[in-house]
XYZ file of C-alpha atoms in Angstrom:
319
model
C 25.741 -4.426 5.325
C 25.843 -5.340 9.087
C 24.110 -8.620 8.368
C 26.791 -9.540 5.881
C 29.648 -8.551 8.369
C 27.798 -10.549 11.157
C 27.566 -13.618 8.926
C 31.231 -13.562 8.138
C 32.149 -13.070 11.716
C 29.861 -15.913 12.652
C 31.705 -18.074 10.064
C 34.887 -17.242 11.677
C 33.624 -18.186 15.098
C 32.500 -21.485 13.731
C 35.816 -22.209 12.155
C 37.601 -21.196 15.367
C 35.328 -23.416 17.413
C 36.068 -26.325 15.079
C 39.816 -25.582 15.122
C 40.040 -25.405 18.904
C 37.824 -28.557 19.295
C 40.151 -30.427 16.807
C 43.246 -29.306 18.655
C 41.703 -30.330 22.056
C 40.764 -33.806 20.767
C 44.159 -34.535 18.863
C 46.729 -32.719 20.907
C 45.123 -32.045 24.359
C 43.994 -35.712 25.023
C 40.297 -34.836 25.422
C 38.276 -37.922 25.575
C 35.836 -37.498 22.716
C 35.087 -35.131 19.799
C 31.849 -34.144 21.532
C 33.517 -33.064 24.725
C 36.255 -31.442 22.714
C 33.388 -29.310 20.907
C 31.767 -28.512 24.097
C 35.015 -27.265 25.535
C 35.537 -25.038 22.401
C 31.973 -23.633 22.680
C 32.666 -22.980 26.284
C 35.792 -21.028 25.402
C 34.044 -18.901 22.876
C 31.304 -18.161 25.170
C 33.852 -17.183 27.862
C 35.568 -14.783 25.419
C 32.109 -13.129 24.611
C 31.308 -12.898 28.276
C 34.584 -11.154 29.018
C 33.849 -8.689 26.441
C 30.415 -7.830 28.143
C 32.164 -7.841 31.658
C 34.814 -5.399 30.429
C 32.084 -3.069 29.263
C 30.252 -3.235 32.536
C 33.593 -2.593 34.376
C 34.316 0.361 32.227
C 30.923 1.815 32.386
C 30.883 1.462 36.236
C 34.279 3.016 36.495
C 33.317 5.967 34.484
C 29.719 5.995 35.356
C 27.361 8.099 37.496
C 26.165 7.124 40.989
C 23.264 4.640 41.116
C 20.270 5.999 43.184
C 19.591 3.885 46.253
C 16.240 2.778 44.804
C 17.816 1.328 41.684
C 20.852 -0.452 43.297
C 21.003 -4.200 42.871
C 22.537 -6.953 45.190
C 24.508 -9.870 44.167
C 21.704 -11.807 42.762
C 20.594 -8.671 40.830
C 24.078 -8.178 39.422
C 24.101 -11.697 38.185
C 20.723 -11.161 36.461
C 21.970 -7.952 34.924
C 25.128 -9.555 33.508
C 23.368 -12.644 32.171
C 20.428 -10.590 30.730
C 22.947 -8.538 28.859
C 24.996 -11.315 27.753
C 22.004 -13.214 26.537
C 20.725 -10.271 24.694
C 24.062 -9.447 22.998
C 24.506 -13.068 21.936
C 21.010 -13.366 20.505
C 21.176 -10.007 18.788
C 24.522 -10.379 17.261
C 24.263 -14.164 16.557
C 20.784 -14.381 15.172
C 18.603 -11.254 15.218
C 20.768 -8.985 13.151
C 21.723 -12.054 10.816
C 18.062 -12.082 9.815
C 16.873 -8.603 10.038
C 13.148 -8.960 9.718
C 10.100 -7.319 11.203
C 6.984 -9.085 12.325
C 4.115 -8.798 9.868
C 0.818 -7.364 10.883
C -2.411 -8.833 10.217
C -3.388 -7.204 6.825
C -7.099 -7.820 7.512
C -7.068 -5.963 10.782
C -7.214 -2.068 10.921
C -4.078 -0.282 12.162
C -4.381 1.072 15.745
C -3.018 4.468 16.601
C -0.094 6.192 15.064
C 2.526 4.177 12.876
C 5.971 3.700 14.435
C 9.299 4.028 12.923
C 12.176 2.113 14.617
C 15.666 3.563 14.449
C 18.496 1.250 15.666
C 21.774 2.309 17.217
C 25.545 2.028 16.508
C 26.643 -0.752 14.326
C 23.178 -2.375 14.342
C 20.342 -3.007 11.879
C 16.541 -3.518 12.032
C 17.087 -6.979 13.427
C 17.715 -5.371 16.827
C 13.870 -4.688 17.034
C 12.569 -8.321 16.680
C 10.979 -8.604 20.002
C 9.351 -5.060 19.936
C 8.246 -5.588 16.319
C 6.321 -8.564 17.387
C 4.609 -6.752 20.138
C 3.679 -3.879 17.826
C 2.204 -6.407 15.325
C 0.226 -8.085 17.913
C -1.107 -4.789 19.037
C -2.096 -3.863 15.674
C 0.304 -1.016 15.351
C 1.796 -0.334 11.803
C 5.520 -0.027 11.872
C 8.620 0.030 9.914
C 12.446 0.220 10.574
C 15.334 1.963 8.947
C 18.764 0.460 8.297
C 21.402 3.200 8.777
C 24.358 2.925 6.410
C 27.243 3.176 5.934
C 28.010 2.269 9.621
C 30.712 4.823 10.438
C 29.078 7.825 8.608
C 28.100 11.046 10.314
C 24.923 11.142 12.242
C 23.679 13.918 10.065
C 24.153 11.662 7.001
C 21.549 9.295 8.360
C 18.888 12.144 8.531
C 17.876 11.775 4.781
C 17.385 8.044 5.236
C 15.081 8.571 8.273
C 13.063 11.202 6.370
C 12.675 8.956 3.534
C 11.560 6.093 5.704
C 9.025 8.470 7.486
C 7.658 9.415 3.924
C 7.354 5.691 2.944
C 5.496 4.862 6.214
C 3.129 7.809 5.989
C 2.278 7.053 2.505
C 1.580 3.215 3.282
C -0.524 4.000 6.307
C -2.135 7.194 5.139
C -1.115 8.880 8.490
C 0.325 12.521 8.585
C 2.465 11.750 11.542
C 4.586 9.101 13.051
C 6.152 8.066 16.419
C 9.895 7.467 16.343
C 11.400 4.779 18.719
C 15.107 4.946 18.746
C 17.898 2.929 20.702
C 21.192 4.448 21.586
C 22.717 6.481 18.655
C 19.270 6.260 17.010
C 17.973 8.683 19.564
C 20.588 11.205 18.350
C 19.601 10.522 14.751
C 16.094 11.170 15.540
C 16.854 14.614 17.211
C 19.118 15.456 14.301
C 16.211 14.673 11.963
C 13.890 16.902 14.139
C 16.505 19.729 14.062
C 16.418 19.707 10.244
C 12.702 18.918 9.408
C 10.789 20.123 12.422
C 7.896 18.568 14.298
C 5.086 18.579 11.707
C 5.330 14.825 10.966
C 6.290 13.475 14.406
C 3.935 13.132 17.383
C 6.684 11.918 19.737
C 10.042 10.428 19.913
C 10.915 7.722 22.404
C 14.692 6.921 22.943
C 15.995 3.944 24.790
C 19.545 4.173 26.183
C 20.586 7.110 24.112
C 23.814 9.047 25.142
C 22.176 12.512 24.837
C 25.198 14.063 26.519
C 27.728 11.441 24.901
C 29.451 8.453 26.347
C 33.062 8.029 27.231
C 33.003 4.511 25.735
C 32.601 6.102 22.335
C 36.032 7.444 22.489
C 37.333 3.944 21.814
C 34.957 3.326 18.919
C 35.526 3.903 15.250
C 33.690 6.210 12.858
C 32.479 9.791 12.589
C 29.310 8.838 14.454
C 31.395 7.523 17.346
C 33.279 10.789 17.526
C 30.036 12.741 17.589
C 28.803 10.566 20.514
C 31.984 10.819 22.509
C 32.900 12.842 25.674
C 36.043 14.877 25.682
C 37.298 15.939 28.956
C 34.258 14.991 30.747
C 32.041 17.116 28.380
C 29.761 16.299 25.371
C 31.381 16.556 21.859
C 30.944 19.853 20.018
C 28.416 18.078 17.720
C 26.228 17.118 20.730
C 26.613 20.689 22.134
C 25.317 22.129 18.867
C 22.553 19.699 18.699
C 21.453 20.639 22.148
C 21.792 24.428 21.447
C 19.288 24.156 18.572
C 16.548 22.708 20.543
C 13.596 24.531 22.102
C 11.447 23.574 25.146
C 8.763 22.594 22.701
C 11.015 20.323 20.876
C 12.249 18.556 24.089
C 8.615 18.107 25.220
C 8.230 15.805 22.324
C 10.708 13.420 23.717
C 10.706 10.594 26.146
C 14.022 9.244 27.360
C 14.058 5.784 28.820
C 17.345 4.542 30.287
C 19.039 2.377 32.761
C 21.069 3.318 35.690
C 23.098 0.049 34.945
C 23.616 0.814 31.187
C 27.038 -0.825 30.203
C 27.694 1.392 27.133
C 26.323 4.815 28.071
C 28.819 6.248 30.737
C 27.989 8.221 32.689
C 24.640 6.743 32.833
C 23.016 10.134 33.599
C 24.014 11.147 29.980
C 20.664 9.582 28.975
C 18.737 12.095 31.101
C 17.519 14.769 28.780
C 16.445 18.121 30.487
C 13.025 19.235 29.352
C 12.044 15.704 28.189
C 10.011 13.043 29.899
C 12.805 10.945 31.664
C 11.908 7.389 32.725
C 14.526 5.474 34.658
C 15.179 1.700 35.134
C 17.601 -0.380 37.042
C 19.199 -3.690 36.605
C 19.113 -3.727 32.665
C 21.949 -3.489 30.249
C 22.390 -1.487 27.096
C 21.365 -4.182 24.450
C 18.881 -5.728 26.692
C 16.791 -2.556 26.798
C 14.681 -3.538 23.822
C 14.243 -7.135 25.195
C 13.400 -6.526 28.785
C 9.612 -6.949 29.647
C 9.509 -4.007 31.909
C 10.911 -1.659 29.398
C 8.754 -2.894 26.568
C 5.548 -2.673 28.566
C 6.295 0.958 29.457
C 7.403 1.683 25.835
C 4.144 0.231 24.463
C 2.297 2.498 26.978
C 4.216 5.564 25.685
C 3.387 4.656 22.051
C -0.293 4.168 22.796
C -0.736 7.078 25.155
C -3.959 8.989 24.546
C -2.714 12.475 24.496
C -0.473 13.111 21.624
C 1.998 15.459 23.448
C 2.525 15.312 27.189
C 3.983 18.060 29.094
C 7.056 16.415 30.705
C 7.901 16.758 34.340
C 10.798 18.815 35.229
C 14.143 17.179 35.126
C 17.458 18.007 36.680
C 20.008 19.900 34.456
C 22.800 17.634 33.241
C 26.169 18.326 34.940
């Protein structure tokens, strides 16, 4: 569904660019059609950049303090913005239009436990293109789930994840899997764990998941957006119920990887999950988390770690 929507949006953007280019050439006195086309493309890019900039501004205004060791200067801020803009453009304009995973060499034996990838809000499996390539090269069997309909309750996605786990286990002969989830996908993984228990999962790794909600979800559409929201500075009732049903043993299965400069999760400390293994990064935006080399290297280490369950270090209680 997302791929079809994005293809229509891409068509509308192409038509808009052509329309502006024609207007610039015919009515604005631009020297040539080529220059007019470049001008129209520049205007489209500027609009996309403004959307990203607005998210950064809102997330910083509503965000949590950045620890001194993660602060970035002017050049770091520029790299942060351009990295997120590039990731957003690539994902929405190409990756999710062609939602494919990398094929593992069928002749090579699989290494370690299989991995199921769970995307976030208004995405599909195309978000995982770069990580999928890394997993395939490492010989790790993996699959992804496409969560639909896009605005459904997070609980409605649980059967889809459960079916995907069953298919992946049947395909690989493994009794357990590792779940890797981005953003809302991490909440879907926790909701699945609440309903089905830990018998078939070795660990869960979340990237940029608003475990305690995000204020920016207050402006989004859908039941799942309301479940991810923060009301009066506190997590939604759904999030509170999810947390109340988890045990220390459950939390010990989870690794939460997040950025202090996340431009969608606000406050950014919402990604810290007490009792879980929390791994912080700086200078990385929300969409860019699954394309950043530092994050992917650490994620691959988490997936291939020798011990199946690590006792996480103590983490501060979210306030």
